[in-house]
Tab-separated table of C-alpha atoms in Angstrom:
chain	number	residue	atom	x	y	z
A	1	UNK	CA	-0.267	0.096	0.270
A	2	UNK	CA	1.239	3.893	-0.497
A	3	UNK	CA	0.992	5.484	2.697
A	4	UNK	CA	0.660	9.472	2.969
A	5	UNK	CA	3.576	11.374	4.496
A	6	UNK	CA	0.591	12.633	7.451
A	7	UNK	CA	-0.229	8.879	7.725
A	8	UNK	CA	3.650	7.779	8.354
A	9	UNK	CA	3.534	10.622	10.896
A	10	UNK	CA	0.973	9.496	12.596
A	11	UNK	CA	1.879	5.619	12.913
A	12	UNK	CA	5.435	6.824	14.018
A	13	UNK	CA	4.002	8.623	17.222
A	14	UNK	CA	2.330	5.024	17.989
A	15	UNK	CA	5.594	4.403	19.674
A	16	UNK	CA	3.701	6.870	22.438
A	17	UNK	CA	1.094	5.245	24.994
A	18	UNK	CA	-0.732	8.282	24.465
A	19	UNK	CA	-0.966	8.125	20.870
A	20	UNK	CA	-1.580	4.318	20.658
A	21	UNK	CA	-4.786	4.921	22.734
A	22	UNK	CA	-5.722	8.142	20.995
A	23	UNK	CA	-5.729	6.475	17.547
A	24	UNK	CA	-6.469	2.890	18.625
A	25	UNK	CA	-3.621	1.197	16.631
A	26	UNK	CA	-0.070	-0.035	17.875
A	27	UNK	CA	3.307	-1.395	15.906
A	28	UNK	CA	4.094	-4.769	14.954
A	29	UNK	CA	7.368	-4.824	13.573
A	30	UNK	CA	9.460	-7.775	11.707
A	31	UNK	CA	8.179	-10.491	10.079
A	32	UNK	CA	7.925	-13.165	12.324
A	33	UNK	CA	5.674	-11.335	14.553
A	34	UNK	CA	3.883	-9.763	11.742
A	35	UNK	CA	3.169	-13.385	10.385
A	36	UNK	CA	1.988	-14.512	13.858
A	37	UNK	CA	-0.709	-11.189	14.227
A	38	UNK	CA	-1.717	-12.245	10.818
A	39	UNK	CA	-1.991	-15.707	11.723
A	40	UNK	CA	-4.026	-15.177	14.594
A	41	UNK	CA	-6.623	-13.238	12.464
A	42	UNK	CA	-6.043	-9.830	14.271
A	43	UNK	CA	-7.454	-6.900	12.271
A	44	UNK	CA	-4.071	-5.106	10.717
A	45	UNK	CA	-4.513	-1.399	9.518
A	46	UNK	CA	-1.961	-1.303	7.289
A	47	UNK	CA	1.045	-3.477	6.079
A	48	UNK	CA	4.307	-1.423	5.525
A	49	UNK	CA	6.981	-3.377	3.109
A	50	UNK	CA	8.445	-0.064	1.712
A	51	UNK	CA	12.009	-0.051	3.279
A	52	UNK	CA	11.459	4.095	3.268
A	53	UNK	CA	8.284	4.181	4.756
A	54	UNK	CA	9.338	1.343	7.328
A	55	UNK	CA	12.277	3.777	8.506
A	56	UNK	CA	9.953	6.249	8.753
A	57	UNK	CA	7.837	4.449	11.018
A	58	UNK	CA	9.748	2.076	12.808
A	59	UNK	CA	11.149	2.147	16.902
A	60	UNK	CA	14.203	-0.274	15.817
A	61	UNK	CA	17.705	0.886	14.960
A	62	UNK	CA	17.997	-1.453	12.280
A	63	UNK	CA	14.151	-0.844	10.690
A	64	UNK	CA	12.573	-4.608	10.071
A	65	UNK	CA	11.886	-5.681	6.545
A	66	UNK	CA	7.953	-5.438	7.592
A	67	UNK	CA	6.080	-3.368	9.949
A	68	UNK	CA	2.213	-3.565	10.549
A	69	UNK	CA	-0.194	-1.122	11.833
A	70	UNK	CA	-2.748	-3.252	14.213
A	71	UNK	CA	-6.296	-2.483	15.716
A	72	UNK	CA	-5.627	-2.496	19.629
A	73	UNK	CA	-8.103	-4.997	20.702
A	74	UNK	CA	-10.844	-4.505	23.254
A	75	UNK	CA	-9.277	-4.402	26.960
A	76	UNK	CA	-9.024	-7.693	28.536
A	77	UNK	CA	-11.654	-8.690	30.853
A	78	UNK	CA	-10.197	-8.081	34.312
A	79	UNK	CA	-12.133	-10.557	36.549
A	80	UNK	CA	-10.540	-13.506	37.925
A	81	UNK	CA	-11.782	-16.637	37.328
A	82	UNK	CA	-12.285	-18.744	40.002
A	83	UNK	CA	-9.797	-22.035	40.071
A	84	UNK	CA	-7.076	-20.043	37.627
A	85	UNK	CA	-3.659	-19.553	38.447
A	86	UNK	CA	-2.606	-15.500	37.137
A	87	UNK	CA	0.150	-13.293	37.696
A	88	UNK	CA	-0.503	-9.643	38.889
A	89	UNK	CA	2.218	-7.199	38.019
A	90	UNK	CA	2.828	-4.263	40.619
A	91	UNK	CA	4.648	-1.372	38.945
A	92	UNK	CA	7.078	-3.516	36.491
A	93	UNK	CA	9.177	-0.937	34.724
A	94	UNK	CA	11.157	-2.609	32.011
A	95	UNK	CA	9.825	-3.870	29.063
A	96	UNK	CA	12.295	-6.653	28.707
A	97	UNK	CA	10.866	-7.818	31.957
A	98	UNK	CA	7.221	-7.606	31.234
A	99	UNK	CA	7.661	-9.201	27.834
A	100	UNK	CA	9.812	-12.280	29.364
A	101	UNK	CA	7.297	-12.467	31.762
A	102	UNK	CA	3.939	-12.568	29.210
A	103	UNK	CA	6.065	-15.279	27.182
A	104	UNK	CA	6.848	-17.348	30.680
A	105	UNK	CA	3.134	-17.247	31.393
A	106	UNK	CA	2.577	-18.363	27.954
A	107	UNK	CA	4.617	-21.090	28.568
A	108	UNK	CA	3.472	-22.618	32.156
A	109	UNK	CA	-0.262	-21.901	30.972
A	110	UNK	CA	-0.963	-18.923	33.079
A	111	UNK	CA	-3.289	-17.424	30.451
A	112	UNK	CA	-3.651	-13.899	32.330
A	113	UNK	CA	-1.336	-11.359	33.500
A	114	UNK	CA	-3.309	-8.585	35.358
A	115	UNK	CA	-0.898	-5.373	34.732
A	116	UNK	CA	-1.182	-2.341	37.645
A	117	UNK	CA	-2.043	0.840	35.887
A	118	UNK	CA	1.771	2.036	36.684
A	119	UNK	CA	3.240	-0.395	35.013
A	120	UNK	CA	5.007	-0.665	31.236
A	121	UNK	CA	2.562	-0.652	28.804
A	122	UNK	CA	2.039	-4.216	26.965
A	123	UNK	CA	1.607	-2.316	23.522
A	124	UNK	CA	5.070	-0.919	23.476
A	125	UNK	CA	6.921	-2.522	20.868
A	126	UNK	CA	9.948	-3.287	23.084
A	127	UNK	CA	7.605	-5.273	25.344
A	128	UNK	CA	5.906	-6.961	22.264
A	129	UNK	CA	9.347	-7.790	20.695
A	130	UNK	CA	10.543	-9.765	24.129
A	131	UNK	CA	6.894	-11.627	24.605
A	132	UNK	CA	7.827	-13.353	21.046
A	133	UNK	CA	4.247	-13.279	19.901
A	134	UNK	CA	3.210	-14.455	23.599
A	135	UNK	CA	0.948	-11.798	23.720
A	136	UNK	CA	-1.507	-13.125	21.080
A	137	UNK	CA	-2.446	-15.486	23.632
A	138	UNK	CA	-2.314	-14.034	27.058
A	139	UNK	CA	-4.692	-11.385	28.189
A	140	UNK	CA	-3.098	-8.708	29.902
A	141	UNK	CA	-6.006	-6.591	31.650
A	142	UNK	CA	-4.837	-3.385	33.272
A	143	UNK	CA	-5.984	-2.836	36.987
A	144	UNK	CA	-5.324	-0.972	40.134
A	145	UNK	CA	-3.601	-3.554	41.926
A	146	UNK	CA	-4.597	-2.925	45.803
A	147	UNK	CA	-8.756	-2.436	44.725
A	148	UNK	CA	-8.713	-5.500	42.519
A	149	UNK	CA	-6.996	-7.896	45.433
A	150	UNK	CA	-9.716	-6.368	47.593
A	151	UNK	CA	-12.547	-7.177	45.105
A	152	UNK	CA	-11.194	-11.131	44.868
A	153	UNK	CA	-13.461	-13.553	46.274
A	154	UNK	CA	-12.594	-14.011	50.157
A	155	UNK	CA	-10.671	-17.151	50.673
A	156	UNK	CA	-8.877	-16.486	46.947
A	157	UNK	CA	-4.978	-17.372	47.642
A	158	UNK	CA	-2.845	-14.271	47.335
A	159	UNK	CA	1.074	-15.067	46.784
A	160	UNK	CA	3.893	-12.750	46.836
A	161	UNK	CA	8.068	-13.256	47.091
A	162	UNK	CA	9.566	-11.544	50.037
A	163	UNK	CA	13.011	-11.492	51.947
A	164	UNK	CA	11.208	-13.937	54.693
A	165	UNK	CA	8.584	-16.475	53.850
A	166	UNK	CA	8.082	-19.966	53.417
A	167	UNK	CA	10.465	-21.988	51.071
A	168	UNK	CA	8.923	-21.783	47.673
A	169	UNK	CA	10.789	-24.991	46.938
A	170	UNK	CA	9.119	-27.031	50.019
A	171	UNK	CA	5.968	-25.109	50.651
A	172	UNK	CA	2.705	-26.959	50.038
A	173	UNK	CA	1.115	-24.889	46.879
A	174	UNK	CA	-2.592	-25.026	45.975
A	175	UNK	CA	-3.498	-25.305	42.069
A	176	UNK	CA	-5.332	-21.512	41.884
A	177	UNK	CA	-4.557	-18.019	43.068
A	178	UNK	CA	-3.037	-14.735	42.543
A	179	UNK	CA	0.761	-14.676	41.973
A	180	UNK	CA	2.245	-11.035	42.590
A	181	UNK	CA	5.121	-9.764	41.108
A	182	UNK	CA	6.805	-6.421	42.303
A	183	UNK	CA	8.459	-3.557	40.907
A	184	UNK	CA	12.035	-4.089	40.178
A	185	UNK	CA	13.337	-1.169	42.793
A	186	UNK	CA	10.873	-1.270	45.259
A	187	UNK	CA	9.221	-5.118	44.881
A	188	UNK	CA	5.547	-5.325	46.069
A	189	UNK	CA	4.158	-1.910	47.526
A	190	UNK	CA	3.066	-2.074	51.047
A	191	UNK	CA	-0.669	-1.528	51.065
A	192	UNK	CA	-0.537	-4.493	48.348
A	193	UNK	CA	1.899	-6.747	50.560
A	194	UNK	CA	-0.553	-6.220	53.188
A	195	UNK	CA	-2.955	-8.117	51.286
A	196	UNK	CA	-0.527	-11.245	50.223
A	197	UNK	CA	-2.070	-14.387	52.048
A	198	UNK	CA	0.995	-16.845	51.407
A	199	UNK	CA	4.489	-15.103	51.466
A	200	UNK	CA	7.348	-17.015	49.558
A	201	UNK	CA	10.945	-16.865	49.339
A	202	UNK	CA	13.281	-18.335	46.781
A	203	UNK	CA	16.274	-20.186	48.680
A	204	UNK	CA	19.410	-18.185	47.582
A	205	UNK	CA	22.584	-20.498	47.494
A	206	UNK	CA	25.262	-18.036	46.658
A	207	UNK	CA	26.115	-14.355	47.455
A	208	UNK	CA	23.661	-12.752	45.210
A	209	UNK	CA	21.555	-9.705	46.479
A	210	UNK	CA	18.623	-10.309	44.743
A	211	UNK	CA	16.980	-12.122	41.752
A	212	UNK	CA	15.680	-10.012	38.427
A	213	UNK	CA	11.551	-10.151	38.550
A	214	UNK	CA	11.104	-11.996	35.401
A	215	UNK	CA	13.775	-14.923	37.182
A	216	UNK	CA	11.424	-14.817	40.167
A	217	UNK	CA	8.505	-15.162	37.738
A	218	UNK	CA	9.598	-17.989	35.754
A	219	UNK	CA	10.370	-19.945	39.242
A	220	UNK	CA	7.239	-19.259	40.582
A	221	UNK	CA	5.107	-20.472	37.485
A	222	UNK	CA	7.248	-23.804	37.501
A	223	UNK	CA	6.929	-24.233	40.662
A	224	UNK	CA	3.276	-24.152	41.157
A	225	UNK	CA	2.715	-25.978	37.334
A	226	UNK	CA	5.010	-29.117	38.448
A	227	UNK	CA	3.497	-29.408	41.447
A	228	UNK	CA	0.239	-30.234	39.351
A	229	UNK	CA	1.667	-33.064	37.812
B	1	UNK	CA	38.129	15.754	39.638
B	2	UNK	CA	38.423	18.299	36.570
B	3	UNK	CA	38.634	16.339	33.074
B	4	UNK	CA	40.085	17.616	29.686
B	5	UNK	CA	37.738	17.652	26.779
B	6	UNK	CA	40.069	14.810	25.091
B	7	UNK	CA	39.558	12.671	28.100
B	8	UNK	CA	36.101	12.998	27.939
B	9	UNK	CA	36.131	12.150	24.832
B	10	UNK	CA	38.478	8.861	25.195
B	11	UNK	CA	35.975	7.933	27.863
B	12	UNK	CA	32.611	8.499	26.211
B	13	UNK	CA	34.286	5.861	23.480
B	14	UNK	CA	34.618	3.213	26.244
B	15	UNK	CA	30.678	2.277	25.188
B	16	UNK	CA	32.429	0.731	22.477
B	17	UNK	CA	34.459	-2.769	22.812
B	18	UNK	CA	37.321	-2.089	21.184
B	19	UNK	CA	37.724	1.104	23.087
B	20	UNK	CA	37.507	-0.504	26.225
B	21	UNK	CA	40.158	-3.386	25.311
B	22	UNK	CA	42.450	-0.403	23.904
B	23	UNK	CA	41.816	1.911	26.507
B	24	UNK	CA	41.857	-1.202	29.359
B	25	UNK	CA	39.112	0.887	30.858
B	26	UNK	CA	35.326	0.137	31.362
B	27	UNK	CA	32.116	2.641	32.280
B	28	UNK	CA	30.276	2.136	35.585
B	29	UNK	CA	26.813	4.253	35.745
B	30	UNK	CA	24.769	5.274	38.606
B	31	UNK	CA	25.206	5.677	42.080
B	32	UNK	CA	24.461	2.298	43.539
B	33	UNK	CA	26.729	0.623	40.855
B	34	UNK	CA	29.882	3.198	41.677
B	35	UNK	CA	29.529	2.386	45.394
B	36	UNK	CA	30.090	-1.192	44.600
B	37	UNK	CA	32.586	-1.188	42.628
B	38	UNK	CA	34.320	1.177	45.222
B	39	UNK	CA	33.846	-0.968	48.227
B	40	UNK	CA	35.114	-4.439	46.011
B	41	UNK	CA	38.220	-2.300	45.702
B	42	UNK	CA	38.562	-2.028	41.854
B	43	UNK	CA	40.875	0.685	40.421
B	44	UNK	CA	39.185	3.524	39.542
B	45	UNK	CA	40.917	5.655	37.102
B	46	UNK	CA	38.164	8.466	37.254
B	47	UNK	CA	35.112	9.623	39.388
B	48	UNK	CA	32.861	11.870	37.614
B	49	UNK	CA	30.084	14.153	39.689
B	50	UNK	CA	29.562	16.938	37.458
B	51	UNK	CA	26.480	16.848	35.293
B	52	UNK	CA	28.579	18.243	32.051
B	53	UNK	CA	30.787	16.123	32.328
B	54	UNK	CA	28.741	13.066	32.792
B	55	UNK	CA	26.782	14.000	30.025
B	56	UNK	CA	29.297	13.655	27.601
B	57	UNK	CA	30.398	10.361	28.596
B	58	UNK	CA	27.251	8.873	29.942
B	59	UNK	CA	25.818	6.008	27.689
B	60	UNK	CA	22.078	6.366	29.286
B	61	UNK	CA	19.477	8.527	28.059
B	62	UNK	CA	19.383	10.134	31.496
B	63	UNK	CA	22.713	10.692	32.696
B	64	UNK	CA	23.377	9.152	35.845
B	65	UNK	CA	24.568	11.418	39.385
B	66	UNK	CA	27.797	9.606	39.243
B	67	UNK	CA	29.979	7.745	36.696
B	68	UNK	CA	33.409	6.086	37.202
B	69	UNK	CA	36.067	4.980	34.722
B	70	UNK	CA	37.377	1.711	36.098
B	71	UNK	CA	40.237	-0.234	35.166
B	72	UNK	CA	39.426	-3.642	33.123
B	73	UNK	CA	40.578	-6.434	35.454
B	74	UNK	CA	43.015	-9.187	34.073
B	75	UNK	CA	40.983	-11.809	31.912
B	76	UNK	CA	39.436	-14.280	34.100
B	77	UNK	CA	41.288	-17.956	34.229
B	78	UNK	CA	39.676	-19.989	32.062
B	79	UNK	CA	40.245	-23.154	33.464
B	80	UNK	CA	37.174	-25.310	34.507
B	81	UNK	CA	37.505	-26.133	38.208
B	82	UNK	CA	36.853	-29.835	38.528
B	83	UNK	CA	33.775	-30.422	41.061
B	84	UNK	CA	32.202	-27.032	40.128
B	85	UNK	CA	29.190	-26.049	38.660
B	86	UNK	CA	29.521	-23.407	35.745
B	87	UNK	CA	27.455	-22.297	32.985
B	88	UNK	CA	28.806	-22.124	29.630
B	89	UNK	CA	26.963	-19.342	27.053
B	90	UNK	CA	27.285	-19.869	23.529
B	91	UNK	CA	26.520	-16.673	21.584
B	92	UNK	CA	24.301	-14.883	24.120
B	93	UNK	CA	23.838	-11.605	22.160
B	94	UNK	CA	20.996	-9.484	24.361
B	95	UNK	CA	23.056	-7.294	27.175
B	96	UNK	CA	20.018	-7.740	29.438
B	97	UNK	CA	19.868	-11.633	28.800
B	98	UNK	CA	23.475	-11.802	29.799
B	99	UNK	CA	23.585	-9.207	32.980
B	100	UNK	CA	20.153	-11.003	33.837
B	101	UNK	CA	22.129	-14.568	33.515
B	102	UNK	CA	25.288	-13.323	35.859
B	103	UNK	CA	22.751	-11.938	38.535
B	104	UNK	CA	21.035	-15.374	38.677
B	105	UNK	CA	24.637	-17.190	38.464
B	106	UNK	CA	25.538	-15.125	42.209
B	107	UNK	CA	22.196	-15.979	43.529
B	108	UNK	CA	22.561	-19.761	42.794
B	109	UNK	CA	26.318	-19.598	44.143
B	110	UNK	CA	27.629	-20.140	40.485
B	111	UNK	CA	31.073	-18.665	40.436
B	112	UNK	CA	31.892	-18.646	37.068
B	113	UNK	CA	30.331	-17.781	33.837
B	114	UNK	CA	31.986	-18.972	30.817
B	115	UNK	CA	31.601	-16.784	27.317
B	116	UNK	CA	32.093	-17.529	24.124
B	117	UNK	CA	33.952	-15.082	22.036
B	118	UNK	CA	30.898	-14.264	19.858
B	119	UNK	CA	28.552	-13.928	22.790
B	120	UNK	CA	27.869	-9.991	24.090
B	121	UNK	CA	30.906	-8.287	25.958
B	122	UNK	CA	30.381	-8.470	29.913
B	123	UNK	CA	31.327	-5.071	30.053
B	124	UNK	CA	29.183	-3.472	27.974
B	125	UNK	CA	27.568	-0.619	30.270
B	126	UNK	CA	24.122	-2.033	29.665
B	127	UNK	CA	25.208	-5.927	30.936
B	128	UNK	CA	27.116	-4.480	33.575
B	129	UNK	CA	23.812	-2.703	34.838
B	130	UNK	CA	21.674	-5.824	34.675
B	131	UNK	CA	24.068	-7.630	36.768
B	132	UNK	CA	23.062	-5.219	39.599
B	133	UNK	CA	26.703	-5.410	40.675
B	134	UNK	CA	26.800	-9.397	40.258
B	135	UNK	CA	30.017	-8.781	37.858
B	136	UNK	CA	32.184	-8.144	40.682
B	137	UNK	CA	31.546	-11.577	42.345
B	138	UNK	CA	31.024	-13.667	39.161
B	139	UNK	CA	34.016	-14.801	36.542
B	140	UNK	CA	33.245	-14.374	33.035
B	141	UNK	CA	36.107	-16.126	31.356
B	142	UNK	CA	35.963	-15.420	27.194
B	143	UNK	CA	36.457	-19.249	25.658
B	144	UNK	CA	36.146	-20.779	22.160
B	145	UNK	CA	33.419	-23.201	23.256
B	146	UNK	CA	33.910	-25.973	21.245
B	147	UNK	CA	37.964	-26.237	21.974
B	148	UNK	CA	36.935	-25.379	25.422
B	149	UNK	CA	34.692	-28.369	25.957
B	150	UNK	CA	36.879	-30.270	24.277
B	151	UNK	CA	39.929	-29.995	26.912
B	152	UNK	CA	37.365	-30.624	29.699
B	153	UNK	CA	38.754	-33.802	31.758
B	154	UNK	CA	36.901	-36.889	30.108
B	155	UNK	CA	33.674	-37.787	32.216
B	156	UNK	CA	33.066	-34.263	32.950
B	157	UNK	CA	29.299	-33.936	32.736
B	158	UNK	CA	28.025	-31.230	29.710
B	159	UNK	CA	24.400	-30.425	30.019
B	160	UNK	CA	22.247	-28.682	27.488
B	161	UNK	CA	18.576	-28.170	26.907
B	162	UNK	CA	16.669	-28.890	23.715
B	163	UNK	CA	13.086	-29.523	22.769
B	164	UNK	CA	13.761	-33.302	23.418
B	165	UNK	CA	15.337	-34.922	26.242
B	166	UNK	CA	15.333	-36.147	29.866
B	167	UNK	CA	12.621	-34.062	31.950
B	168	UNK	CA	14.528	-31.330	33.811
B	169	UNK	CA	12.517	-31.722	36.858
B	170	UNK	CA	12.475	-35.159	37.613
B	171	UNK	CA	16.315	-36.202	35.786
B	172	UNK	CA	18.767	-37.000	38.360
B	173	UNK	CA	21.549	-34.223	38.425
B	174	UNK	CA	24.666	-34.588	39.673
B	175	UNK	CA	26.391	-31.715	41.766
B	176	UNK	CA	29.014	-30.860	39.447
B	177	UNK	CA	29.450	-29.870	35.526
B	178	UNK	CA	28.993	-27.578	32.683
B	179	UNK	CA	25.375	-25.976	31.774
B	180	UNK	CA	25.941	-24.760	28.152
B	181	UNK	CA	23.005	-21.949	27.126
B	182	UNK	CA	22.656	-21.160	23.772
B	183	UNK	CA	21.895	-18.004	21.266
B	184	UNK	CA	18.381	-16.431	21.454
B	185	UNK	CA	17.525	-17.454	17.936
B	186	UNK	CA	19.546	-20.655	17.092
B	187	UNK	CA	20.239	-22.088	20.573
B	188	UNK	CA	23.377	-24.315	21.069
B	189	UNK	CA	25.712	-24.643	17.810
B	190	UNK	CA	25.690	-28.124	16.459
B	191	UNK	CA	29.345	-28.736	16.718
B	192	UNK	CA	28.654	-27.787	20.478
B	193	UNK	CA	25.258	-29.711	21.188
B	194	UNK	CA	27.479	-32.825	19.531
B	195	UNK	CA	29.369	-32.566	22.647
B	196	UNK	CA	26.409	-32.558	25.181
B	197	UNK	CA	26.646	-35.860	27.616
B	198	UNK	CA	23.062	-34.669	29.224
B	199	UNK	CA	20.276	-33.522	26.971
B	200	UNK	CA	17.458	-32.189	29.116
B	201	UNK	CA	13.877	-30.718	28.197
B	202	UNK	CA	12.020	-27.978	30.563
B	203	UNK	CA	8.562	-28.911	30.474
B	204	UNK	CA	5.934	-26.856	28.975
B	205	UNK	CA	2.541	-26.608	30.385
B	206	UNK	CA	0.991	-24.181	27.888
B	207	UNK	CA	0.973	-22.896	24.590
B	208	UNK	CA	4.135	-20.778	24.597
B	209	UNK	CA	6.749	-22.036	22.002
B	210	UNK	CA	9.738	-21.254	23.706
B	211	UNK	CA	11.335	-19.839	26.864
B	212	UNK	CA	14.075	-16.975	27.077
B	213	UNK	CA	17.304	-18.084	27.569
B	214	UNK	CA	17.657	-15.997	30.875
B	215	UNK	CA	14.501	-17.953	32.073
B	216	UNK	CA	15.866	-21.024	31.041
B	217	UNK	CA	19.086	-20.182	33.263
B	218	UNK	CA	17.154	-19.971	36.245
B	219	UNK	CA	15.464	-22.866	35.861
B	220	UNK	CA	18.554	-24.803	35.359
B	221	UNK	CA	20.227	-23.337	38.286
B	222	UNK	CA	17.874	-23.388	40.795
B	223	UNK	CA	17.311	-27.211	39.987
B	224	UNK	CA	20.657	-28.053	40.165
B	225	UNK	CA	20.802	-26.329	43.700
B	226	UNK	CA	17.989	-27.474	45.411
B	227	UNK	CA	18.594	-30.882	44.823
B	228	UNK	CA	22.119	-30.687	46.620
B	229	UNK	CA	20.232	-29.568	49.679
């Protein structure tokens, strides 16, 4: 398709969250990811294959060979489905971390990743890239985390990792509940931490001071799932 | 200290691997990381605290409040210590992945991460940032991975993850050996894969196609260590 200069400028602005919301569109960059979006049947507004047009719109240092402008889906349903295991992200800031978490969720069959309003936006190109297409299979509703947890059915298990808590590798684990993952620097905010019903610790075997939030997510996802077998 | 314009230009070039090797220096950005380097007693060539000087040298979009120019240490010893558990990275390209892997190694008491010559350079600012200071505690010798594995003592266990292999979560595991982690796109190169003596698979519970290499590293490190307890 031939796009006007004005259209290209509007699409280039989709690197910003505000513009994505205003235009109801987001960018998908690279042949592999574009093919997955097409295969999933998501509505594509424009498909750019002209190097010059791509260079004007792309967010990548090395512009990809193909770029799609895709319609944003309706916001995902923010209800917790009883009996399901989900992640709740509390202010995760790093695009690579969010993308890796969504990719990890898909691997472990965790179909919903709730994101606090102050988490990085799922539709940012770097996040989508890091999901390796898993954003097509995992729903990521945006919620106020404290309000949302308070609205859960009573007795819903709410898990979090802290410096002190039960040993994640040996603690008994149920099949369902909400696993909270905190901000890279500050962890889980206190108002939310107060709502956690089971506190876990990931055993440390060396001199390291902390684990990356995406690393903790992988261990939590694996631990819950392997116990189900 | 007051730095000349020429010095600042030379230090700004330290964002490039070649300049780091030529000058024998690398950059450490941000108060927390600089404090850790100082506490560890690494030789600091220059400490910049002037906003203008920092802005000229920094690799960060938002320049930090402090920046240190640090002397590169001698290359780490590339011998495998019998009885130890180590990682060997085969062409890991993403700075965030390498940093997270080194941070994870520190957490699990894995003191050496061997890096193939074509892996991303440890001393790149983004990598150092992602290690959260763990580069001070984990040695990362650079080796030709195929030559290096061929030179290991006979009977040294060499582990790798593949789409088909023993279930990592149930396979018997020794306490020592070499765990190979492959490139983000291509996995472990065939010549190196041929030297693997135990092939593992990380069980998949959902629809995800793959796990990030740093995610796989976390599961491998945790699995070997928890079995030792």
